[in-house]
Coordinates of C-alpha atoms in Angstrom, one line a residue:
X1 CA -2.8 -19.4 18.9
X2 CA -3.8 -17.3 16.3
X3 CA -2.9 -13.3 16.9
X4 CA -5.8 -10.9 16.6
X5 CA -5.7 -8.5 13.3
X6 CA -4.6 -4.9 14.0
X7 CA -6.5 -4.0 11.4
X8 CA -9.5 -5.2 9.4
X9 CA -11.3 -4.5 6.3
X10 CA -14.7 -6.4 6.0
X11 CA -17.4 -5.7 3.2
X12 CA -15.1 -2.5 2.0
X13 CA -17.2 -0.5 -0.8
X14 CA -16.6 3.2 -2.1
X15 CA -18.8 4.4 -4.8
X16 CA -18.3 7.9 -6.3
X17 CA -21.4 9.3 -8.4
X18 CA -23.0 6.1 -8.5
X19 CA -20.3 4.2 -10.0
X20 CA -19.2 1.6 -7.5
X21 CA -15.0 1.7 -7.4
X22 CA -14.3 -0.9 -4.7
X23 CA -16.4 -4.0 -4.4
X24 CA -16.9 -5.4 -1.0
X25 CA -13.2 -5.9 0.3
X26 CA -12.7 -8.4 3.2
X27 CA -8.8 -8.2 4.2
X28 CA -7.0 -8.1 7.4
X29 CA -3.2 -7.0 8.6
X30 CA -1.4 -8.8 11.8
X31 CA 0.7 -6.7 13.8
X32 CA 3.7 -6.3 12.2
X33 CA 3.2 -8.3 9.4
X34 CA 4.2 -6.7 5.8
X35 CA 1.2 -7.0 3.2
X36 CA 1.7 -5.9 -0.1
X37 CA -0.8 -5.1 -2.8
X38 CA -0.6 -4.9 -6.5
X39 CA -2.4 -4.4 -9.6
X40 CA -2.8 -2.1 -12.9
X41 CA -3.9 1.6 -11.9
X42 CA -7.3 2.3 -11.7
X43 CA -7.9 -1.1 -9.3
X44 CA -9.0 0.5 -6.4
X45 CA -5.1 -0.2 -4.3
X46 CA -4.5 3.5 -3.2
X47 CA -8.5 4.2 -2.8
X48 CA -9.2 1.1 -0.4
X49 CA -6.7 3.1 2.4
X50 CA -7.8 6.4 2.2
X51 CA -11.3 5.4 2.5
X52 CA -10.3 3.2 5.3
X53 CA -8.7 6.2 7.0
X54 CA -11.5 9.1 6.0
X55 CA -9.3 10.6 4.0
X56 CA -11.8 10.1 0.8
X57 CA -14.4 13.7 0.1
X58 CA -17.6 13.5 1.3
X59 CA -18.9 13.2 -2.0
X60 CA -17.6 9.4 -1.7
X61 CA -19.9 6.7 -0.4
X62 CA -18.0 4.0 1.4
X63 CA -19.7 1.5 3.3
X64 CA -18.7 -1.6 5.2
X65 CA -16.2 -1.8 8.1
X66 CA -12.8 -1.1 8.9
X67 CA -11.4 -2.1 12.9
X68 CA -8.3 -0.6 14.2
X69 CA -7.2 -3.3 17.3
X70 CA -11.2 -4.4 17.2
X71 CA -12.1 -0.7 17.3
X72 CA -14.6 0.9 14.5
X73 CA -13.0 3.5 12.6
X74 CA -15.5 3.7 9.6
X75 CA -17.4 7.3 10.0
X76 CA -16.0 7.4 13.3
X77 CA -15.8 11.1 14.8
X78 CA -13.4 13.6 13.6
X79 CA -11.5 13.5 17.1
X80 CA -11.5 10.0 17.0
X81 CA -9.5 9.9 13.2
X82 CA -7.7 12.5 14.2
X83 CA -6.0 10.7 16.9
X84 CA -5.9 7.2 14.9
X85 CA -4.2 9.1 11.3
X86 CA -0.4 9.6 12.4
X87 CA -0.7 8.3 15.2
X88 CA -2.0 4.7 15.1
X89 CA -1.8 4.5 11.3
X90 CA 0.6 6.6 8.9
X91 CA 0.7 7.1 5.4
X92 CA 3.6 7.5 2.9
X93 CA 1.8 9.3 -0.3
X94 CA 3.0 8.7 -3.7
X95 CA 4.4 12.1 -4.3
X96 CA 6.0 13.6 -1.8
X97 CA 6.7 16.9 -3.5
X98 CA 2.8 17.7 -3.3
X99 CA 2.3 15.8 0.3
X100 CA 5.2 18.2 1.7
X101 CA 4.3 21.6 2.2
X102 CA 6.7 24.0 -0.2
X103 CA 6.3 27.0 2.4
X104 CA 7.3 25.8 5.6
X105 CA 10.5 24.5 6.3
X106 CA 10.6 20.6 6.9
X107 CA 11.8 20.5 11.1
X108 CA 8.4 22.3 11.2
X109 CA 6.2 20.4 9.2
X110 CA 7.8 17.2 11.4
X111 CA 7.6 19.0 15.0
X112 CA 3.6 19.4 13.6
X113 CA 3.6 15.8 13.4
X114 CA 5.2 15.5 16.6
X115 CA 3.2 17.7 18.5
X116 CA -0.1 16.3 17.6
X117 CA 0.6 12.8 18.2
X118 CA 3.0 13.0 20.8
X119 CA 2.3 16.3 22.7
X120 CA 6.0 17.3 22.2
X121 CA 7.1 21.1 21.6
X122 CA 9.6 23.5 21.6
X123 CA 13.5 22.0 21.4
X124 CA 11.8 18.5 22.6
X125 CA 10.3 18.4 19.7
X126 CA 13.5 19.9 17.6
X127 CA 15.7 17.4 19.1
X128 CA 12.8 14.5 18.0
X129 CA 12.4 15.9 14.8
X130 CA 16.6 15.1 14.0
X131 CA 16.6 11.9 16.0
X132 CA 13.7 10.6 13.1
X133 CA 16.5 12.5 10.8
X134 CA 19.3 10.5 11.4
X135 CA 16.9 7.4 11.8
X136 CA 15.6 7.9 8.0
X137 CA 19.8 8.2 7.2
X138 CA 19.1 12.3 6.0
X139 CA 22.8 13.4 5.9
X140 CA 23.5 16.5 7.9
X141 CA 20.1 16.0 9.8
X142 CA 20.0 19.2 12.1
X143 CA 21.3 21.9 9.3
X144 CA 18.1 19.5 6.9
X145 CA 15.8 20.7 9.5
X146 CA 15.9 24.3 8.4
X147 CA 15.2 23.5 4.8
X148 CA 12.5 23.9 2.1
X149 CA 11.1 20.8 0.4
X150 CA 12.9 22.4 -3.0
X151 CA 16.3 22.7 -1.7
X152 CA 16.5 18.5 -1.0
X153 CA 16.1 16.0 -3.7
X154 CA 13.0 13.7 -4.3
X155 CA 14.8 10.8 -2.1
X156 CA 15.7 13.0 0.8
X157 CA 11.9 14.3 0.5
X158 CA 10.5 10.8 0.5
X159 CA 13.0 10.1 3.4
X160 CA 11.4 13.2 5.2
X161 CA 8.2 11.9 5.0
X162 CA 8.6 8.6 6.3
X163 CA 10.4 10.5 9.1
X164 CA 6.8 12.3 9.5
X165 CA 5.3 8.9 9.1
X166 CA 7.3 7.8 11.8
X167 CA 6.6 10.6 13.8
X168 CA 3.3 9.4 15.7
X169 CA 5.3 5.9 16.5
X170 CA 2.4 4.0 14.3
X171 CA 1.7 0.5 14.5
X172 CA 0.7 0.2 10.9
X173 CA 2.4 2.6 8.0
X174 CA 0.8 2.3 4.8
X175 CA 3.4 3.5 1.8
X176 CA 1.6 4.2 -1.5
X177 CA 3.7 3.5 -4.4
X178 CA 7.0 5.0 -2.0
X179 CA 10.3 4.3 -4.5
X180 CA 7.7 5.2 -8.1
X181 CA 9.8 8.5 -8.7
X182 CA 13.4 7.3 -7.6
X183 CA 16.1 6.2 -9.2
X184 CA 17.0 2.2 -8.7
X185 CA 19.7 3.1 -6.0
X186 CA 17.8 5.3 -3.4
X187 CA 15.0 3.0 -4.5
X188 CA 16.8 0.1 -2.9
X189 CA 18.0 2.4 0.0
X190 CA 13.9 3.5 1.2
X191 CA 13.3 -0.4 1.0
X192 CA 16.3 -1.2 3.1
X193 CA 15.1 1.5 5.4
X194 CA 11.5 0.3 5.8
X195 CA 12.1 -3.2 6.4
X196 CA 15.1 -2.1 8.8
X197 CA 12.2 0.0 10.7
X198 CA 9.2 -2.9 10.6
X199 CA 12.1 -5.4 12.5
X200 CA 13.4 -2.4 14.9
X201 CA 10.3 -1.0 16.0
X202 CA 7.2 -4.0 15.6
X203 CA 5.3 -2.4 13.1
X204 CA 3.1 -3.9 10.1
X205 CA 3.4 -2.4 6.4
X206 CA 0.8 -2.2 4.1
X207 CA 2.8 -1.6 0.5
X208 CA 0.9 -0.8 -2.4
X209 CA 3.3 -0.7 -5.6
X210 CA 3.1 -2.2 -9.0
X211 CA 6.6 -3.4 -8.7
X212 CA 6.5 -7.5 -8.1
X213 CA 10.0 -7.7 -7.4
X214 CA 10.1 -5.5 -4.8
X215 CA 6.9 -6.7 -2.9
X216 CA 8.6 -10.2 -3.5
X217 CA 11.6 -8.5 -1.2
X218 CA 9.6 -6.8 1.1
X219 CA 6.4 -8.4 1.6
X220 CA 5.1 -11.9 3.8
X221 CA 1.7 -11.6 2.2
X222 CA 0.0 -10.4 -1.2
X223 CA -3.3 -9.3 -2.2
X224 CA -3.9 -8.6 -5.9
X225 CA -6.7 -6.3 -6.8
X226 CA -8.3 -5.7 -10.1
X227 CA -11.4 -3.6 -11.1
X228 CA -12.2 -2.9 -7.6
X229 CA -11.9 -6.1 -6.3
X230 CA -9.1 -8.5 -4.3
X231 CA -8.8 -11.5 -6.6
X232 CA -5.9 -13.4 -5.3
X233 CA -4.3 -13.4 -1.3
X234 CA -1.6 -15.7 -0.6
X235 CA 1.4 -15.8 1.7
X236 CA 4.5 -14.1 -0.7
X237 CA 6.8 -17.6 -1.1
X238 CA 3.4 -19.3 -2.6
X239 CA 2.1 -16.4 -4.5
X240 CA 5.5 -16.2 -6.5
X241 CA 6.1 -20.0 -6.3
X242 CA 2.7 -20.1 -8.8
X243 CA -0.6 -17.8 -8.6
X244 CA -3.1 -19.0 -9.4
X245 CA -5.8 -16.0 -10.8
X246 CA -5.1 -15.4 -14.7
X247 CA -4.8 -12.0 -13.8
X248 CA -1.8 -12.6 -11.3
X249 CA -0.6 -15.2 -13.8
X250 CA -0.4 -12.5 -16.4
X251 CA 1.3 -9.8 -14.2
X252 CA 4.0 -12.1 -13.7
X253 CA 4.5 -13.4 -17.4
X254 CA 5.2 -9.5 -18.2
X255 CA 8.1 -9.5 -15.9
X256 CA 11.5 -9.5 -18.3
X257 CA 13.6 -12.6 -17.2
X258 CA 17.1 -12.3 -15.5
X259 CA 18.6 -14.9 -17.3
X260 CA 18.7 -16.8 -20.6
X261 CA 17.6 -15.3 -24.4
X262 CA 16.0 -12.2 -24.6
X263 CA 12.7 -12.5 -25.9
X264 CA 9.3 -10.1 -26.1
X265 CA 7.4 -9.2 -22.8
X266 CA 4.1 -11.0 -22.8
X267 CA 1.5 -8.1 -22.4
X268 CA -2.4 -8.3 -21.0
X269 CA -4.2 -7.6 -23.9
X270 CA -7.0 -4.9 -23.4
X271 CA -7.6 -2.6 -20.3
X272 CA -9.3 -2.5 -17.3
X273 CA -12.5 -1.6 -17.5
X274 CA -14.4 1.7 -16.2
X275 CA -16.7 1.5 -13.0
X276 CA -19.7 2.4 -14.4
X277 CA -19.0 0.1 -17.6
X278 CA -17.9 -3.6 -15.7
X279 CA -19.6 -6.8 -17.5
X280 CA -21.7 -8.7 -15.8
X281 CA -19.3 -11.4 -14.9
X282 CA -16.0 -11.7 -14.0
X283 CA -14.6 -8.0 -14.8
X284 CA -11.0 -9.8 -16.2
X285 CA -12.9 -12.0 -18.8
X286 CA -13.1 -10.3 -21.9
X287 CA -8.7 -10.4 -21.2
X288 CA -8.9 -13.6 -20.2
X289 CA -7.4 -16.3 -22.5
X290 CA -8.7 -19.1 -19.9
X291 CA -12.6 -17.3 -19.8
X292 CA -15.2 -20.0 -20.2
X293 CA -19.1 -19.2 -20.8
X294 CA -19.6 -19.3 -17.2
X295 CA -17.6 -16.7 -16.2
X296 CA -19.7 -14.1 -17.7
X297 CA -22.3 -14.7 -15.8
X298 CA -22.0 -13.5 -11.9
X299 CA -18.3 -12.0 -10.7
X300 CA -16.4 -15.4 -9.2
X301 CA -16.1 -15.7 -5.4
X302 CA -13.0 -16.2 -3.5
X303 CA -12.5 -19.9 -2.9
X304 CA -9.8 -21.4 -1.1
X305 CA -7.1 -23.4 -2.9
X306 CA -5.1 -24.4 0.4
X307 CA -5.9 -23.0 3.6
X308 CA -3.6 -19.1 3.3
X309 CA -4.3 -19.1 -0.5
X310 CA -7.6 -17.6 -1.9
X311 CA -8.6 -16.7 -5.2
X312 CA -11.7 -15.5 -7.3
X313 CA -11.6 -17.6 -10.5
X314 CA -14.0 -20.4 -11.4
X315 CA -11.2 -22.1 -12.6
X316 CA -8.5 -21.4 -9.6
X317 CA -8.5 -25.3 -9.0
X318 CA -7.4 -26.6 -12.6
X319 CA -4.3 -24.9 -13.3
X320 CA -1.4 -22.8 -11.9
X321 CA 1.7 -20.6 -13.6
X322 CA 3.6 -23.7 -11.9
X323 CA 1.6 -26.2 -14.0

């Protein structure tokens, strides 16, 4: 029997100023499944969520569909987001030095959390605040509660907000780029700490990080975007086992090897390309050592190589990295 999606993306566009930025996504998360999604900057990764959660200014025009548990959330009423953002569906930002308020001490800016999603106040919502503490492993958690976002260091802060992630006991926690700023040992202790959280308390993960090795840790499932569009979705044991979208291909010949000679890193040549200047094709062409006449023509659609692996290329069939 196949579970219902707790959350679904269909026909996902955003357009800012007439430039369209994300092309028609169709994706969907199980509950507590762990999806992760990678790609250059500028792909449209971190945009896709907040447009899925509102969070985009009205000058954005995002059409298409999102369903939270068969629920439409897309331009839904203030009250209604406001009840589905913490609560339903939390959000790790990239930085959390500018996502953490510097003027308010952090208990406060947790109880916030705690009172908005879970009515809690007063030493209720103290006592919550260093329960999520010690859950995140904060050392000293109740003396922590009293402090300013300058006085801890940039892994206690990102600890502090997946304690205000936490907070509204989500089903779904999306975490944007959450180990970028930290050094490779607390980097290893916030993974450790999410996946220890997805198994204790049920709850899917959307990861968004440019770091293959540790989606290939953390992750059951990966979408790869580029230029605003997803061009490869497999489970994560096939993905890495051999993708099959040059693009995917390429991110994964950059990676150094662990073993054997040293040799040079084999870059993508070129960039990706600007909204408003795509080519008429298949946006990853003109990098694309593989790219036939054909693909210049119309953007590729996603076509099914086995029945969990999808991918946009004309040309998904012929080869793989495997090959």
């Amino acid at each position: 029997m196949t579970t219902a999606p707790l959350l679904q993306l269909a026909g996902l566009s955003i357009a800012f100023g007439g430039a369209t930025v994300v092309h028609g996504i169709d994706l969907a998360i199980a509950p507590g499944e762990a999806l992760g999604m990678v790609g250059e900057s500028g792909c449209g990764k971190s945009v896709t969520w907040l447009a899925a959660l509102g969070l985009l200014p009205a000058k954005a025009r995002v059409g298409g569909s999102v369903k939270l548990g068969g629920e439409e959330i897309l331009h839904a009423a203030p009250a209604t987001l406001e009840r589905v953002r913490g609560g339903r569906v939390a959000m790790i930002f990239q930085d959390p030095a500018s996502a953490l308020n510097p003027v308010h001490r952090l208990g406060r800016q947790v109880q916030e959390a705690l009172r908005l999603h879970r009515g809690l106040g007063g030493a209720s919502a103290r006592a919550e605040a260093k329960r999520l503490f010690d859950l995140v492993g904060i050392p000293d958690a109740a003396r922590r509660l009293d402090a300013f976002p300058h006085e801890l260091s940039g892994g206690q802060n990102q600890r502090v907000m997946i304690a205000m992630a936490l907070a509204g006991q989500p089903e779904l926690l999306v975490a944007d780029e959450p180990t970028t700023a930290l050094d490779v040992t607390i980097q290893a202790q916030i993974l450790e700490l999410l996946q220890t959280l997805r198994r204790e308390l049920g709850m899917a993960l959307v990861l968004i990080s440019h770091d293959l090795g540790v989606v290939a840790e953390v992750c059951d499932r990966v979408a790869v975007m580029y230029a605003g569009r997803l061009v490869e979705e497999a489970p994560a044991a096939r993905f890495f086992a051999g993708p099959r979208h040059p693009y995917a291909q390429g991110l994964m010949a950059a990676l150094p090897p662990l073993d054997g000679p040293r040799a040079p890193l084999l870059a993508i040549p070129g960039g990706v390309p600007e909204p408003g200047a795509l080519p008429a094709g298949c946006a990853f062409a003109p990098r694309c050592a593989a790219s036939q006449p054909a693909c210049e023509a119309a953007p590729p659609v996603a076509q099914l190589v086995s029945p969990d692996h999808a991918v946009a290329c004309r040309r998904a069939n012929e080869w793989s990295l495997a090959a």
